[in-house]
Amino acid sequence: MQYHTPTSFEDAIEIAAQADGITRFLAGGTDVLVQLRADIVTPDTLIDIKGISGTKTITHNDDGSWRIGVAVSGAEMTEHPTLARDWPGVVEATDLIGSTQVQGRCTMVGNLCNGSPAADAVPAMVAAGMTVTVSGPDGTRELAVEDVPTGPGKTCLAKGELISAVNIPARGANGGDAYLRFIPRTEMDIAVVGAAVNLRLEGDTITEARVSLGAVAPTVLLVPQAADAIIGTTLDDAALTALAQAANAACAPIDDKRGTIKFRTHVAGVLAQRAARIAYERAQKAGK
Amino acid sequence: MSKIHVTTTVNGDEVEFLCDPRETVLDVLRDRLGMTGSKEGCGTGDCGACSITLDGRLVCSCLVLGAEAEGREIETVEGIATGEDLHPLQQKFIEYAALQCGICTPGILVATKALLEKNPDPTETEVRYWLAGNLCRCTGYDKIIRAVMDTAADMREAS
Ligand SMILES: Cc1cc2nc3c(=O)[nH]c(=O)nc-3n(C[C@H](O)[C@H](O)[C@H](O)COP(=O)(O)OP(=O)(O)OC[C@H]3O[C@@H](n4cnc5c(N)ncnc54)[C@H](O)[C@@H]3O)c2cc1C
Ligand code: FES
Ligand code: FES
């Protein structure tokens, strides 16, 4: 295994583009090192991106949007004085990853690029409408988060490409987001189901919404039908019922010892409802 | 395979070592620097027995490469006591018998020291969540939590 510490994205791209065999990028290492130590994946080339300038920075842009460096850890997001005020769902989802020790290292980008359908940060990123900047030998493109994973452990990134920034839209007025997961214990477990909701209100009526589900399909899902079920409503009982039905209908989960198909499908609806209620309350508070 | 030369600081002392790119900080501490206080319970980030701080941040040393330690500051359980004088946490752990086999203890001491530096007045719930990644097979946690709460109270009074 060759270990590299490039100091620019250009150098990282060049190393990755010319590498043979298996290449991994090293952000927090909480997936890469586990897979390395367990002999699941031994990269031929390991490119540590933490030495690239700007990768540890959280920037609140003038237009209200956010740019999160690709090596910013979960703990750094939680400790940021204002990020969680704008995007509590994104921060709480990332904060659910692992223990205090894991929080000191894990990143949103690693969570996304590891490609687990049960990744906790990803549904919240999708619901928030986040994008990633992908840089490679042919230049730079911006991708919606939901377009990055293509299956368990797989992403659409080509050889030589890496994510160079994570972008969160401006929060704007009267918005709120939330993420909830179900696990059999209260900490340190893999999501059996995850659900994220992000919405905006005008008065008491929902005018915009995005709903995302984790761990119920080969990739994290954006579920437009679930969003449509609550847009134009005040999140009354009928809307909540329609939301749960749309969430149920989107599920194509696995059946395993941690949750049966029936259980995961049911819980997806319940969590979508609860996350929607929290997002709604947060949006109401933001409007006051 | 070519080895990587690393210069880092461990408990205030500058140290140098050569390591394989796949070696973790835990491997380096135990096998190259002879500092066996940090334990390997799992090697996969689940148990916290290998907890250290890296530039003041609590992490699992089994999930950090030795090569990543270049130019950083590491604190381990060996740096907690001052000579023969135990840290208040260490004294309380003995007083409360907050350990049995002791394998989890170094990691828990490093983790709780980091907690009390960040938050001198944690609630019991905060202590339990903070330590969710430190597994103990022997004590049932209760004595550990009580020792931490009592140390925090003492340290607040002393300061
Ligand atoms: C004890 C423990 C508990 C955990 N609990 C949870 C949990 O509750 N929920 C959860 O979702 N996950 C959990 N995880 C998994 C892991 O912590 C997360 O997926 C984490 O977000 C990974 O981030 P990282 O920065 O450590 O990634 P790394 O391990 O550094 O990288 C992961 C992957 O992303 C790729 N990558 C990294 N940066 C880039 C980039 N800039 N561009 C392109 N590709 C990149 C790497 O090549 C690699 O394939 C846990 C892990 C451990 C060890
Ligand atoms: S040995 Fe590092 S967490 Fe268990
Ligand atoms: S005292 Fe034995 S594992 Fe904690």
Short mmCIF file of N, CA and C in Angstrom, two decimals, chain A residues 82-228:
data_model
loop_
_atom_site.label_atom_id
_atom_site.label_comp_id
_atom_site.label_asym_id
_atom_site.label_seq_id
_atom_site.Cartn_x
_atom_site.Cartn_y
_atom_site.Cartn_z
N THR A 82 -23.16 28.13 14.48
CA THR A 82 -24.42 28.48 13.81
C THR A 82 -24.90 27.46 12.77
N LEU A 83 -24.08 26.50 12.40
CA LEU A 83 -24.50 25.55 11.36
C LEU A 83 -25.78 24.81 11.75
N ALA A 84 -25.84 24.34 13.01
CA ALA A 84 -27.01 23.58 13.45
C ALA A 84 -28.26 24.44 13.59
N ARG A 85 -28.07 25.75 13.65
CA ARG A 85 -29.23 26.63 13.69
C ARG A 85 -29.93 26.60 12.33
N ASP A 86 -29.13 26.61 11.26
CA ASP A 86 -29.70 26.54 9.91
C ASP A 86 -30.15 25.13 9.56
N TRP A 87 -29.32 24.14 9.86
CA TRP A 87 -29.55 22.77 9.37
C TRP A 87 -29.45 21.75 10.50
N PRO A 88 -30.38 21.81 11.47
CA PRO A 88 -30.30 20.89 12.60
C PRO A 88 -30.37 19.42 12.17
N GLY A 89 -31.14 19.12 11.13
CA GLY A 89 -31.28 17.73 10.69
C GLY A 89 -29.98 17.17 10.14
N VAL A 90 -29.28 17.98 9.36
CA VAL A 90 -28.01 17.52 8.79
C VAL A 90 -26.99 17.29 9.91
N VAL A 91 -26.97 18.20 10.88
CA VAL A 91 -26.00 18.07 11.97
C VAL A 91 -26.37 16.89 12.87
N GLU A 92 -27.67 16.72 13.18
CA GLU A 92 -28.04 15.61 14.08
C GLU A 92 -27.82 14.25 13.41
N ALA A 93 -28.01 14.19 12.11
CA ALA A 93 -27.78 12.93 11.39
C ALA A 93 -26.30 12.57 11.41
N THR A 94 -25.45 13.55 11.15
CA THR A 94 -24.00 13.28 11.15
C THR A 94 -23.55 12.93 12.56
N ASP A 95 -24.15 13.58 13.55
CA ASP A 95 -23.79 13.34 14.95
C ASP A 95 -24.16 11.92 15.40
N LEU A 96 -25.08 11.28 14.69
CA LEU A 96 -25.46 9.91 15.08
C LEU A 96 -24.42 8.88 14.68
N ILE A 97 -23.49 9.25 13.82
CA ILE A 97 -22.47 8.29 13.37
C ILE A 97 -21.57 7.93 14.55
N GLY A 98 -21.59 6.67 14.94
CA GLY A 98 -20.63 6.13 15.90
C GLY A 98 -20.57 6.83 17.24
N SER A 99 -19.43 6.63 17.90
CA SER A 99 -19.19 7.12 19.26
C SER A 99 -18.53 8.50 19.23
N THR A 100 -18.25 9.04 20.42
CA THR A 100 -17.49 10.29 20.52
C THR A 100 -16.18 10.16 19.75
N GLN A 101 -15.52 9.02 19.91
CA GLN A 101 -14.23 8.80 19.25
C GLN A 101 -14.38 8.83 17.73
N VAL A 102 -15.44 8.17 17.23
CA VAL A 102 -15.67 8.15 15.78
C VAL A 102 -16.03 9.55 15.28
N GLN A 103 -16.81 10.29 16.10
CA GLN A 103 -17.18 11.66 15.74
C GLN A 103 -15.96 12.56 15.55
N GLY A 104 -14.89 12.26 16.28
CA GLY A 104 -13.68 13.06 16.16
C GLY A 104 -13.02 12.93 14.80
N ARG A 105 -13.45 11.94 14.01
CA ARG A 105 -12.78 11.65 12.74
C ARG A 105 -13.74 11.60 11.54
N CYS A 106 -14.95 11.06 11.73
CA CYS A 106 -15.80 10.73 10.58
C CYS A 106 -16.26 11.98 9.84
N THR A 107 -16.46 11.84 8.52
CA THR A 107 -16.90 12.96 7.69
C THR A 107 -18.18 12.60 6.93
N MET A 108 -18.90 13.64 6.48
CA MET A 108 -20.08 13.41 5.64
C MET A 108 -19.68 12.77 4.32
N VAL A 109 -18.56 13.23 3.75
CA VAL A 109 -18.13 12.72 2.45
C VAL A 109 -17.78 11.23 2.54
N GLY A 110 -17.08 10.86 3.61
CA GLY A 110 -16.75 9.45 3.80
C GLY A 110 -18.01 8.61 3.95
N ASN A 111 -18.98 9.14 4.69
CA ASN A 111 -20.25 8.46 4.88
C ASN A 111 -20.94 8.24 3.54
N LEU A 112 -20.90 9.26 2.69
CA LEU A 112 -21.53 9.19 1.37
C LEU A 112 -20.77 8.23 0.45
N CYS A 113 -19.44 8.37 0.40
CA CYS A 113 -18.66 7.61 -0.59
C CYS A 113 -18.43 6.16 -0.18
N ASN A 114 -18.59 5.87 1.11
CA ASN A 114 -18.53 4.46 1.52
C ASN A 114 -19.70 3.68 0.91
N GLY A 115 -20.77 4.41 0.60
CA GLY A 115 -21.87 3.82 -0.17
C GLY A 115 -22.78 2.89 0.60
N SER A 116 -22.79 2.98 1.93
CA SER A 116 -23.73 2.13 2.67
C SER A 116 -25.15 2.66 2.51
N PRO A 117 -26.12 1.78 2.21
CA PRO A 117 -27.51 2.23 2.15
C PRO A 117 -28.02 2.71 3.51
N ALA A 118 -27.33 2.31 4.58
CA ALA A 118 -27.75 2.67 5.94
C ALA A 118 -26.97 3.86 6.49
N ALA A 119 -26.18 4.53 5.66
CA ALA A 119 -25.38 5.68 6.12
C ALA A 119 -26.29 6.73 6.73
N ASP A 120 -25.97 7.20 7.92
CA ASP A 120 -26.88 8.10 8.63
C ASP A 120 -26.91 9.53 8.10
N ALA A 121 -25.75 10.05 7.68
CA ALA A 121 -25.75 11.46 7.25
C ALA A 121 -26.47 11.62 5.91
N VAL A 122 -26.45 10.57 5.10
CA VAL A 122 -26.85 10.74 3.70
C VAL A 122 -28.33 11.10 3.50
N PRO A 123 -29.29 10.46 4.19
CA PRO A 123 -30.68 10.89 3.99
C PRO A 123 -30.89 12.37 4.33
N ALA A 124 -30.24 12.85 5.39
CA ALA A 124 -30.38 14.26 5.75
C ALA A 124 -29.75 15.15 4.69
N MET A 125 -28.64 14.71 4.11
CA MET A 125 -27.99 15.48 3.04
C MET A 125 -28.90 15.55 1.81
N VAL A 126 -29.53 14.43 1.50
CA VAL A 126 -30.43 14.37 0.35
C VAL A 126 -31.64 15.27 0.59
N ALA A 127 -32.24 15.15 1.77
CA ALA A 127 -33.43 15.95 2.07
C ALA A 127 -33.10 17.44 2.03
N ALA A 128 -31.91 17.81 2.47
CA ALA A 128 -31.51 19.22 2.49
C ALA A 128 -31.25 19.75 1.09
N GLY A 129 -31.20 18.87 0.11
CA GLY A 129 -30.91 19.32 -1.25
C GLY A 129 -29.44 19.65 -1.45
N MET A 130 -28.60 18.95 -0.71
CA MET A 130 -27.17 19.23 -0.79
C MET A 130 -26.55 18.72 -2.09
N THR A 131 -25.45 19.33 -2.46
CA THR A 131 -24.69 18.89 -3.63
C THR A 131 -23.23 18.69 -3.23
N VAL A 132 -22.51 17.96 -4.07
CA VAL A 132 -21.06 17.83 -3.86
C VAL A 132 -20.35 18.31 -5.13
N THR A 133 -19.20 18.91 -4.92
CA THR A 133 -18.36 19.32 -6.05
C THR A 133 -17.40 18.17 -6.32
N VAL A 134 -17.44 17.64 -7.54
CA VAL A 134 -16.57 16.52 -7.91
C VAL A 134 -15.47 17.06 -8.81
N SER A 135 -14.23 16.80 -8.44
CA SER A 135 -13.10 17.26 -9.25
C SER A 135 -12.36 16.06 -9.79
N GLY A 136 -11.94 16.16 -11.04
CA GLY A 136 -11.24 15.04 -11.67
C GLY A 136 -10.37 15.52 -12.81
N PRO A 137 -9.78 14.56 -13.54
CA PRO A 137 -8.88 14.93 -14.63
C PRO A 137 -9.56 15.81 -15.68
N ASP A 138 -10.87 15.67 -15.83
CA ASP A 138 -11.57 16.45 -16.86
C ASP A 138 -12.21 17.72 -16.31
N GLY A 139 -11.87 18.10 -15.10
CA GLY A 139 -12.44 19.33 -14.55
C GLY A 139 -13.39 19.05 -13.41
N THR A 140 -14.31 19.99 -13.21
CA THR A 140 -15.14 19.97 -12.01
C THR A 140 -16.61 19.92 -12.40
N ARG A 141 -17.41 19.12 -11.66
CA ARG A 141 -18.86 19.13 -11.88
C ARG A 141 -19.54 19.09 -10.52
N GLU A 142 -20.80 19.53 -10.51
CA GLU A 142 -21.56 19.53 -9.27
C GLU A 142 -22.66 18.48 -9.38
N LEU A 143 -22.73 17.61 -8.36
CA LEU A 143 -23.70 16.53 -8.39
C LEU A 143 -24.63 16.61 -7.19
N ALA A 144 -25.90 16.28 -7.39
CA ALA A 144 -26.81 16.14 -6.26
C ALA A 144 -26.35 14.93 -5.44
N VAL A 145 -26.45 15.03 -4.12
CA VAL A 145 -25.99 13.94 -3.25
C VAL A 145 -26.66 12.62 -3.63
N GLU A 146 -27.98 12.67 -3.97
CA GLU A 146 -28.68 11.40 -4.25
C GLU A 146 -28.16 10.73 -5.51
N ASP A 147 -27.42 11.46 -6.36
CA ASP A 147 -26.90 10.85 -7.59
C ASP A 147 -25.53 10.19 -7.39
N VAL A 148 -24.94 10.34 -6.20
CA VAL A 148 -23.59 9.80 -5.99
C VAL A 148 -23.58 8.28 -5.77
N PRO A 149 -24.36 7.75 -4.82
CA PRO A 149 -24.31 6.29 -4.63
C PRO A 149 -25.08 5.57 -5.74
N THR A 150 -24.52 4.47 -6.23
CA THR A 150 -25.20 3.72 -7.30
C THR A 150 -25.59 2.32 -6.85
N GLY A 151 -25.17 1.93 -5.66
CA GLY A 151 -25.51 0.61 -5.11
C GLY A 151 -24.68 0.45 -3.86
N PRO A 152 -24.93 -0.65 -3.09
CA PRO A 152 -24.16 -0.82 -1.86
C PRO A 152 -22.65 -0.78 -2.14
N GLY A 153 -21.93 0.14 -1.51
CA GLY A 153 -20.49 0.24 -1.67
C GLY A 153 -20.04 0.84 -2.99
N LYS A 154 -20.97 1.35 -3.78
CA LYS A 154 -20.60 1.88 -5.11
C LYS A 154 -21.03 3.34 -5.28
N THR A 155 -20.18 4.12 -5.98
CA THR A 155 -20.54 5.49 -6.31
C THR A 155 -20.33 5.70 -7.81
N CYS A 156 -20.82 6.84 -8.30
CA CYS A 156 -20.68 7.14 -9.73
C CYS A 156 -19.36 7.84 -10.04
N LEU A 157 -18.49 8.00 -9.03
CA LEU A 157 -17.23 8.70 -9.29
C LEU A 157 -16.33 7.86 -10.19
N ALA A 158 -15.73 8.50 -11.19
CA ALA A 158 -14.85 7.79 -12.12
C ALA A 158 -13.43 7.79 -11.58
N LYS A 159 -12.56 6.98 -12.20
CA LYS A 159 -11.16 6.92 -11.79
C LYS A 159 -10.54 8.33 -11.83
N GLY A 160 -9.85 8.68 -10.79
CA GLY A 160 -9.21 10.00 -10.74
C GLY A 160 -10.10 11.09 -10.17
N GLU A 161 -11.39 10.77 -9.98
CA GLU A 161 -12.30 11.80 -9.44
C GLU A 161 -12.41 11.70 -7.91
N LEU A 162 -12.57 12.86 -7.29
CA LEU A 162 -12.87 12.87 -5.87
C LEU A 162 -13.78 14.05 -5.55
N ILE A 163 -14.35 14.01 -4.37
CA ILE A 163 -15.22 15.12 -3.95
C ILE A 163 -14.33 16.18 -3.32
N SER A 164 -14.47 17.43 -3.80
CA SER A 164 -13.60 18.50 -3.31
C SER A 164 -14.35 19.48 -2.42
N ALA A 165 -15.67 19.42 -2.38
CA ALA A 165 -16.42 20.27 -1.46
C ALA A 165 -17.84 19.74 -1.31
N VAL A 166 -18.44 20.08 -0.18
CA VAL A 166 -19.83 19.72 0.10
C VAL A 166 -20.60 21.02 0.24
N ASN A 167 -21.74 21.13 -0.46
CA ASN A 167 -22.48 22.39 -0.49
C ASN A 167 -23.88 22.21 0.10
N ILE A 168 -24.22 23.08 1.03
CA ILE A 168 -25.58 23.06 1.59
C ILE A 168 -26.26 24.35 1.12
N PRO A 169 -27.50 24.24 0.60
CA PRO A 169 -28.16 25.46 0.13
C PRO A 169 -28.42 26.44 1.27
N ALA A 170 -28.73 27.68 0.90
CA ALA A 170 -29.13 28.66 1.91
C ALA A 170 -30.39 28.14 2.60
N ARG A 171 -30.48 28.35 3.91
CA ARG A 171 -31.66 27.85 4.64
C ARG A 171 -32.92 28.60 4.20
N GLY A 172 -32.82 29.89 3.99
CA GLY A 172 -34.00 30.66 3.60
C GLY A 172 -35.00 30.75 4.74
N ALA A 173 -36.13 31.40 4.47
CA ALA A 173 -37.10 31.67 5.53
C ALA A 173 -37.97 30.46 5.84
N ASN A 174 -38.36 30.34 7.10
CA ASN A 174 -39.39 29.38 7.54
C ASN A 174 -39.12 27.94 7.13
N GLY A 175 -37.87 27.53 7.25
CA GLY A 175 -37.52 26.15 6.89
C GLY A 175 -37.11 25.35 8.10
N GLY A 176 -37.23 24.02 7.99
CA GLY A 176 -36.77 23.14 9.06
C GLY A 176 -36.45 21.78 8.50
N ASP A 177 -35.49 21.08 9.12
CA ASP A 177 -35.19 19.71 8.70
C ASP A 177 -34.96 18.84 9.92
N ALA A 178 -35.08 17.53 9.73
CA ALA A 178 -34.91 16.59 10.84
C ALA A 178 -34.54 15.22 10.29
N TYR A 179 -33.80 14.46 11.10
CA TYR A 179 -33.46 13.07 10.74
C TYR A 179 -33.70 12.18 11.95
N LEU A 180 -34.29 11.04 11.71
CA LEU A 180 -34.47 10.03 12.76
C LEU A 180 -34.05 8.68 12.22
N ARG A 181 -33.51 7.84 13.10
CA ARG A 181 -33.21 6.47 12.67
C ARG A 181 -33.75 5.52 13.72
N PHE A 182 -34.01 4.29 13.28
CA PHE A 182 -34.35 3.24 14.25
C PHE A 182 -33.17 2.30 14.38
N ILE A 183 -32.72 2.09 15.64
CA ILE A 183 -31.74 1.05 15.93
C ILE A 183 -32.20 0.32 17.18
N PRO A 184 -31.79 -0.93 17.33
CA PRO A 184 -32.26 -1.69 18.50
C PRO A 184 -31.74 -1.17 19.83
N ARG A 185 -30.59 -0.45 19.85
CA ARG A 185 -30.12 0.16 21.09
C ARG A 185 -30.10 1.67 20.92
N THR A 186 -29.60 2.42 21.91
CA THR A 186 -29.70 3.88 21.78
C THR A 186 -28.47 4.52 21.14
N GLU A 187 -27.35 3.82 21.06
CA GLU A 187 -26.13 4.37 20.48
C GLU A 187 -25.37 3.27 19.77
N MET A 188 -24.46 3.67 18.87
CA MET A 188 -23.50 2.74 18.30
C MET A 188 -24.15 1.55 17.61
N ASP A 189 -24.98 1.80 16.61
CA ASP A 189 -25.55 0.68 15.87
C ASP A 189 -25.85 1.15 14.46
N ILE A 190 -26.10 0.21 13.57
CA ILE A 190 -26.36 0.57 12.17
C ILE A 190 -27.86 0.73 11.99
N ALA A 191 -28.25 1.80 11.27
CA ALA A 191 -29.67 2.10 11.08
C ALA A 191 -30.40 0.92 10.45
N VAL A 192 -31.54 0.56 11.05
CA VAL A 192 -32.43 -0.43 10.45
C VAL A 192 -33.33 0.30 9.45
N VAL A 193 -33.68 1.53 9.80
CA VAL A 193 -34.37 2.46 8.89
C VAL A 193 -33.93 3.88 9.30
N GLY A 194 -33.77 4.75 8.33
CA GLY A 194 -33.51 6.17 8.61
C GLY A 194 -34.47 7.00 7.78
N ALA A 195 -34.90 8.15 8.30
CA ALA A 195 -35.81 9.01 7.54
C ALA A 195 -35.47 10.47 7.80
N ALA A 196 -35.37 11.24 6.72
CA ALA A 196 -35.08 12.66 6.83
C ALA A 196 -36.14 13.46 6.09
N VAL A 197 -36.54 14.58 6.69
CA VAL A 197 -37.52 15.47 6.07
C VAL A 197 -37.01 16.91 6.17
N ASN A 198 -37.14 17.63 5.07
CA ASN A 198 -36.78 19.04 5.04
C ASN A 198 -37.95 19.76 4.40
N LEU A 199 -38.43 20.83 5.02
CA LEU A 199 -39.60 21.50 4.44
C LEU A 199 -39.58 23.00 4.71
N ARG A 200 -40.45 23.70 3.98
CA ARG A 200 -40.60 25.14 4.17
C ARG A 200 -42.09 25.46 4.30
N LEU A 201 -42.39 26.46 5.13
CA LEU A 201 -43.78 26.85 5.37
C LEU A 201 -44.06 28.25 4.83
N GLU A 202 -45.33 28.44 4.46
CA GLU A 202 -45.84 29.80 4.28
C GLU A 202 -47.08 29.84 5.16
N GLY A 203 -47.02 30.63 6.23
CA GLY A 203 -48.05 30.51 7.25
C GLY A 203 -47.93 29.12 7.86
N ASP A 204 -49.05 28.36 7.86
CA ASP A 204 -48.99 27.00 8.39
C ASP A 204 -48.90 25.95 7.29
N THR A 205 -48.86 26.40 6.06
CA THR A 205 -48.91 25.46 4.93
C THR A 205 -47.51 25.15 4.40
N ILE A 206 -47.29 23.86 4.16
CA ILE A 206 -46.00 23.43 3.61
C ILE A 206 -45.97 23.78 2.12
N THR A 207 -44.94 24.54 1.74
CA THR A 207 -44.84 24.93 0.32
C THR A 207 -43.75 24.16 -0.41
N GLU A 208 -42.77 23.67 0.32
CA GLU A 208 -41.70 22.88 -0.30
C GLU A 208 -41.37 21.75 0.66
N ALA A 209 -41.01 20.59 0.12
CA ALA A 209 -40.56 19.49 1.00
C ALA A 209 -39.67 18.53 0.23
N ARG A 210 -38.76 17.91 0.93
CA ARG A 210 -37.99 16.79 0.41
C ARG A 210 -37.93 15.72 1.48
N VAL A 211 -38.20 14.48 1.08
CA VAL A 211 -38.21 13.36 2.02
C VAL A 211 -37.22 12.31 1.51
N SER A 212 -36.39 11.81 2.42
CA SER A 212 -35.40 10.81 2.02
C SER A 212 -35.41 9.66 3.02
N LEU A 213 -35.24 8.44 2.51
CA LEU A 213 -35.24 7.25 3.37
C LEU A 213 -33.91 6.51 3.23
N GLY A 214 -33.41 6.00 4.37
CA GLY A 214 -32.19 5.20 4.37
C GLY A 214 -32.47 3.78 4.82
N ALA A 215 -31.64 2.84 4.36
CA ALA A 215 -31.65 1.44 4.80
C ALA A 215 -32.88 0.66 4.36
N VAL A 216 -33.62 1.17 3.38
CA VAL A 216 -34.79 0.43 2.90
C VAL A 216 -34.68 0.08 1.41
N ALA A 217 -33.50 0.29 0.83
CA ALA A 217 -33.28 0.02 -0.59
C ALA A 217 -31.76 -0.06 -0.81
N PRO A 218 -31.31 -0.48 -1.99
CA PRO A 218 -29.86 -0.59 -2.21
C PRO A 218 -29.09 0.73 -2.08
N THR A 219 -29.78 1.86 -2.27
CA THR A 219 -29.17 3.16 -2.01
C THR A 219 -30.14 3.99 -1.18
N VAL A 220 -29.62 5.06 -0.59
CA VAL A 220 -30.51 6.02 0.07
C VAL A 220 -31.45 6.59 -0.99
N LEU A 221 -32.74 6.73 -0.63
CA LEU A 221 -33.74 7.15 -1.61
C LEU A 221 -34.21 8.59 -1.38
N LEU A 222 -34.40 9.32 -2.48
CA LEU A 222 -35.20 10.54 -2.43
C LEU A 222 -36.60 10.11 -2.85
N VAL A 223 -37.61 10.46 -2.06
CA VAL A 223 -38.96 9.97 -2.34
C VAL A 223 -39.90 11.16 -2.64
N PRO A 224 -39.96 11.57 -3.90
CA PRO A 224 -40.78 12.74 -4.26
C PRO A 224 -42.26 12.54 -3.94
N GLN A 225 -42.76 11.28 -4.05
CA GLN A 225 -44.17 11.03 -3.75
C GLN A 225 -44.49 11.34 -2.29
N ALA A 226 -43.50 11.06 -1.41
CA ALA A 226 -43.72 11.35 0.01
C ALA A 226 -43.74 12.85 0.25
N ALA A 227 -42.90 13.57 -0.48
CA ALA A 227 -42.92 15.04 -0.36
C ALA A 227 -44.24 15.59 -0.88
N ASP A 228 -44.70 15.06 -2.02
CA ASP A 228 -45.97 15.53 -2.60
C ASP A 228 -47.14 15.32 -1.65
#
